[in-house]
CSV table of C-alpha atoms in Angstrom, one decimal:
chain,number,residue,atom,x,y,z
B,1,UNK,CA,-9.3,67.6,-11.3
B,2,UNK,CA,-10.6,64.4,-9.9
B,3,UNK,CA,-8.6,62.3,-6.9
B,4,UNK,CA,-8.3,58.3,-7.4
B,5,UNK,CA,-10.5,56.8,-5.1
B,6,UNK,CA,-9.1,54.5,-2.7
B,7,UNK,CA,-12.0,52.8,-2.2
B,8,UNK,CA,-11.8,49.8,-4.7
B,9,UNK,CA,-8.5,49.3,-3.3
B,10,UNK,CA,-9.6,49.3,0.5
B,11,UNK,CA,-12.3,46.7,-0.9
B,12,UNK,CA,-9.7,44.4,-2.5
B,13,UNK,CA,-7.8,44.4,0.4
B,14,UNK,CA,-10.5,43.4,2.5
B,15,UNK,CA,-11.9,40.9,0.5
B,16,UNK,CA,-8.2,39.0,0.3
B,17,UNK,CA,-7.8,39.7,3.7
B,18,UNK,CA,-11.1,37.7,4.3
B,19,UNK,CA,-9.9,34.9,2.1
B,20,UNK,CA,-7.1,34.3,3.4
B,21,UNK,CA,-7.7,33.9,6.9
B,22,UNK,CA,-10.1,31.6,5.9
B,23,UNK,CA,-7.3,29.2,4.5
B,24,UNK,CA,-6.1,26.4,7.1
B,25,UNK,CA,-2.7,27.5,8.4
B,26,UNK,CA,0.9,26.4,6.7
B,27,UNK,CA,2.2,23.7,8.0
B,28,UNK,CA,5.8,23.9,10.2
B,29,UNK,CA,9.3,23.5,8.5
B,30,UNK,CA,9.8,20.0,8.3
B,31,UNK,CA,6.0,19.0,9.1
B,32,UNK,CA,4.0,16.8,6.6
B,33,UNK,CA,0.8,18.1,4.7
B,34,UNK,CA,-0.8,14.6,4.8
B,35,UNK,CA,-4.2,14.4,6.2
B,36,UNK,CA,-4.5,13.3,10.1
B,37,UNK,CA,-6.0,10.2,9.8
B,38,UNK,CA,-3.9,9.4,6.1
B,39,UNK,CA,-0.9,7.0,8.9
B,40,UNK,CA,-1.9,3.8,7.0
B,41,UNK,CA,-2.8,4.2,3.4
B,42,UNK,CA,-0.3,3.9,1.1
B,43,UNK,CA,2.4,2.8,3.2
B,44,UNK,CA,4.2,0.3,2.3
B,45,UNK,CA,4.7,-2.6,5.3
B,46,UNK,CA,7.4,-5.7,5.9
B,47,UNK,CA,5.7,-8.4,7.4
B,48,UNK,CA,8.0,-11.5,9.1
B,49,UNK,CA,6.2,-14.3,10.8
B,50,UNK,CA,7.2,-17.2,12.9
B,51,UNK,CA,5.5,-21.0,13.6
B,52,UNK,CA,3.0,-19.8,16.8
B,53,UNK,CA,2.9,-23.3,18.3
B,54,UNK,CA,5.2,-26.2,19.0
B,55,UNK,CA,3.9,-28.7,17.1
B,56,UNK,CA,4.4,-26.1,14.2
B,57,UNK,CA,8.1,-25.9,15.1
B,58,UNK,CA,8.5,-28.8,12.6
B,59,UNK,CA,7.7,-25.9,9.6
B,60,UNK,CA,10.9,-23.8,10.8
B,61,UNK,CA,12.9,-24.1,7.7
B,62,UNK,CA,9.4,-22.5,6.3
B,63,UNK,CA,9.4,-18.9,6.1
B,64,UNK,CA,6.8,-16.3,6.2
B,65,UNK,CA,8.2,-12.9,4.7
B,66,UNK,CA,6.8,-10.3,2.5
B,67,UNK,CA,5.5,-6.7,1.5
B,68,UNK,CA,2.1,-5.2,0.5
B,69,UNK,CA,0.8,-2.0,0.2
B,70,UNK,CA,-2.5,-0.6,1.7
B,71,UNK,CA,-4.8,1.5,-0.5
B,72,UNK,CA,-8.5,2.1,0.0
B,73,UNK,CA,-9.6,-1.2,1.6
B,74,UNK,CA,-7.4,-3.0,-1.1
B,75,UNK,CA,-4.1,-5.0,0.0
B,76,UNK,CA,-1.9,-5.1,-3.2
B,77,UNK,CA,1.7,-6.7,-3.4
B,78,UNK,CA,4.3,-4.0,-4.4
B,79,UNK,CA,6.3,-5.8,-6.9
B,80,UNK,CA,5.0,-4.4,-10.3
B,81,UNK,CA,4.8,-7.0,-13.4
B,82,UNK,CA,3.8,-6.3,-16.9
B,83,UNK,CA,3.8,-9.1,-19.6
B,84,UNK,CA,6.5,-9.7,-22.0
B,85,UNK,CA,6.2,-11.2,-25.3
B,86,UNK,CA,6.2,-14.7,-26.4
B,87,UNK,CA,9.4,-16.0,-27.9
B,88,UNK,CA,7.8,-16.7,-31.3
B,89,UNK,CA,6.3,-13.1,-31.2
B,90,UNK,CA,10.0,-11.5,-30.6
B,91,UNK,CA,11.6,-13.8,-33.5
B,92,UNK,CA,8.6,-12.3,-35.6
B,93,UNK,CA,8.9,-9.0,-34.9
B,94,UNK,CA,13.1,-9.4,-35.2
B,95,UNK,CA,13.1,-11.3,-38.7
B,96,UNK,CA,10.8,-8.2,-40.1
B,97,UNK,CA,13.5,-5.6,-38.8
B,98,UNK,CA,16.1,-7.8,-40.3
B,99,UNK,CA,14.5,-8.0,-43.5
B,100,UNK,CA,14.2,-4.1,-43.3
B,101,UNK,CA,10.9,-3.6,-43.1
B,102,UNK,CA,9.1,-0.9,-40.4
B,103,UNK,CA,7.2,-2.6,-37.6
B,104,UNK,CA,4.5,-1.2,-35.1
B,105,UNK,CA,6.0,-2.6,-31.7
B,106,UNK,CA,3.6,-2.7,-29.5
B,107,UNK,CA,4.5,-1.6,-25.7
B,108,UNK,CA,3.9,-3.5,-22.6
B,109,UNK,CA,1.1,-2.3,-20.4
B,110,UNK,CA,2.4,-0.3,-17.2
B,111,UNK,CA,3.2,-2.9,-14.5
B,112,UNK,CA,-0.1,-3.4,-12.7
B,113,UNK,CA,0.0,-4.1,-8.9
B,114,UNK,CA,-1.7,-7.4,-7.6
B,115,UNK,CA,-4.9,-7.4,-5.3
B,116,UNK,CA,-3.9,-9.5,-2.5
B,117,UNK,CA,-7.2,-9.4,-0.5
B,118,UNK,CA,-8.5,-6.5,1.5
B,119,UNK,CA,-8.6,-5.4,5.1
B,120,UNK,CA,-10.7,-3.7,7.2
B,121,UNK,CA,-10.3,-2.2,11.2
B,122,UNK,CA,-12.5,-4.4,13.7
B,123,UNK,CA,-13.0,-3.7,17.1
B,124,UNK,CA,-9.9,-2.4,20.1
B,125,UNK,CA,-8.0,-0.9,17.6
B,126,UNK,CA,-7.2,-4.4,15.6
B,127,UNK,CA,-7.1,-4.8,11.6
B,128,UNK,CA,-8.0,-8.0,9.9
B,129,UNK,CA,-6.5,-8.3,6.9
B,130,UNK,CA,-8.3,-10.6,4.3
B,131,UNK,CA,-5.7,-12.5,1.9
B,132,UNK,CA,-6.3,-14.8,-1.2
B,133,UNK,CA,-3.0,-15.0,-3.6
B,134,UNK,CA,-2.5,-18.5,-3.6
B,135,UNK,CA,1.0,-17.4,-5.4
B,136,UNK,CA,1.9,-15.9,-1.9
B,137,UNK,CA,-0.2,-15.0,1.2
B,138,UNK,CA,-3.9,-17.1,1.5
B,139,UNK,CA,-5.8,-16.8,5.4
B,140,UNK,CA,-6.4,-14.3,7.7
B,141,UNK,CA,-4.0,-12.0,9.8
B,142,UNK,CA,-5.4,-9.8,12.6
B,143,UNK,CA,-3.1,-7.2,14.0
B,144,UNK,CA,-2.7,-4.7,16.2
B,145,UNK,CA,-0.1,-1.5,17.3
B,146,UNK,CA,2.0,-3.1,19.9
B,147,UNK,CA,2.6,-1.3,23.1
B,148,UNK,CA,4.7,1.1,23.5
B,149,UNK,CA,6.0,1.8,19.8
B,150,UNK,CA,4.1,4.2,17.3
B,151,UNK,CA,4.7,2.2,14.1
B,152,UNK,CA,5.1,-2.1,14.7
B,153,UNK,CA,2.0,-3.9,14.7
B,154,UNK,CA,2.0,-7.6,15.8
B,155,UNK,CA,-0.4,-10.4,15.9
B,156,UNK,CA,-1.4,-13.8,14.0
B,157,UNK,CA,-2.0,-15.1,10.3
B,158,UNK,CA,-4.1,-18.4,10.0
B,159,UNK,CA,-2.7,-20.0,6.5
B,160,UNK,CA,-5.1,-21.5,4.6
B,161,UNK,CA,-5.9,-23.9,1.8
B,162,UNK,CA,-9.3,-23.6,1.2
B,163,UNK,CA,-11.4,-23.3,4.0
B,164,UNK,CA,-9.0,-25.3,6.5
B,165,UNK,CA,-6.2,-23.6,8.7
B,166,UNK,CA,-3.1,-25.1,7.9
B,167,UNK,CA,-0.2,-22.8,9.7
B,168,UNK,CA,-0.7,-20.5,12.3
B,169,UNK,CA,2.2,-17.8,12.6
B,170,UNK,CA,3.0,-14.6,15.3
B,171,UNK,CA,3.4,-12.0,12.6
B,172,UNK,CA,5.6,-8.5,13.1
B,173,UNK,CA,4.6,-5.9,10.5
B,174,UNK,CA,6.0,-2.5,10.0
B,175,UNK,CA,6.1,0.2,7.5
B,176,UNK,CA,9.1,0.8,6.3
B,177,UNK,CA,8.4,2.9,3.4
B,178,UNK,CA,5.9,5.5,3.3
């Protein structure tokens, strides 16, 4: 009578054994699997600025408040929209469903997220972010980590119009949802 070889089984063992110290370790209870240098993109950051100079102090009933969303180089507002239909187009579409016939109702796209402008790091750590919505943010606001916090960056926005700086504001920006 023949024995069962072990041998197959030895190899199998091995060869997993192999494997799986290869694999990067599991990460700690409580401990995020997000890549180490993944602390900016897709977070979503508050911005609030104030006037930066006296003579701006006039603007104070203006505001400057907001929040975007980082994702590859691409600044995008995170308020959704989708367009709805035109009045006449929903009196259409209601007086064929009172009339009893079937209609094809065509959905709304998914909300699409706005491109705001882009950013980029520049040199000592700073980020310039690169805005033109002229619905909501249009200049230039460089920022950087302030010291001793992990997460608030300050620094100034230039608003523009054009080419010429209109307002210059001391920004505050934080993520607050990630």
């Amino acid at each position: 009578m023949r024995r069962p070889s072990f041998f197959p089984l030895l190899l199998a063992l091995f060869g997993a054994s192999t494997a799986l110290a290869q694999l990067p370790p599991l990460p700690k209870p409580g401990e995020s699997q997000r890549e180490a240098n993944d602390q900016i993109e897709g977070t979503i950051f508050e911005y609030k600025g104030t006037p930066s100079s006296d003579l701006e102090k006039k603007d104070a009933n203006k505001t400057l408040a907001g929040k975007f969303r980082i994702e590859g180089s691409a600044v995008l507002d995170v308020s959704p929209t989708f367009a709805l239909p035109s009045k006449e187009e929903v009196k259409r579409l209601a007086g064929k469903v009172v009339e009893g016939k079937g209609i094809d109702l065509k959905l709304p796209a998914p909300p699409q997220q706005k491109r705001l402008g882009e950013f980029r790091k520049i040199s000592g750590g700073k980020l310039r972010f690169d805005f033109n919505d002229k619905e909501s943010l249009q200049g230039i606001m460089i920022i950087w980590k302030k010291k001793k916090t992990d997460d608030v960056y300050i620094g100034t926005f230039d608003e523009r119009e054009g080419t010429k700086t209109v307002r210059k504001w001391d920004v505050e920006v934080r993520p607050i949802e990630d």
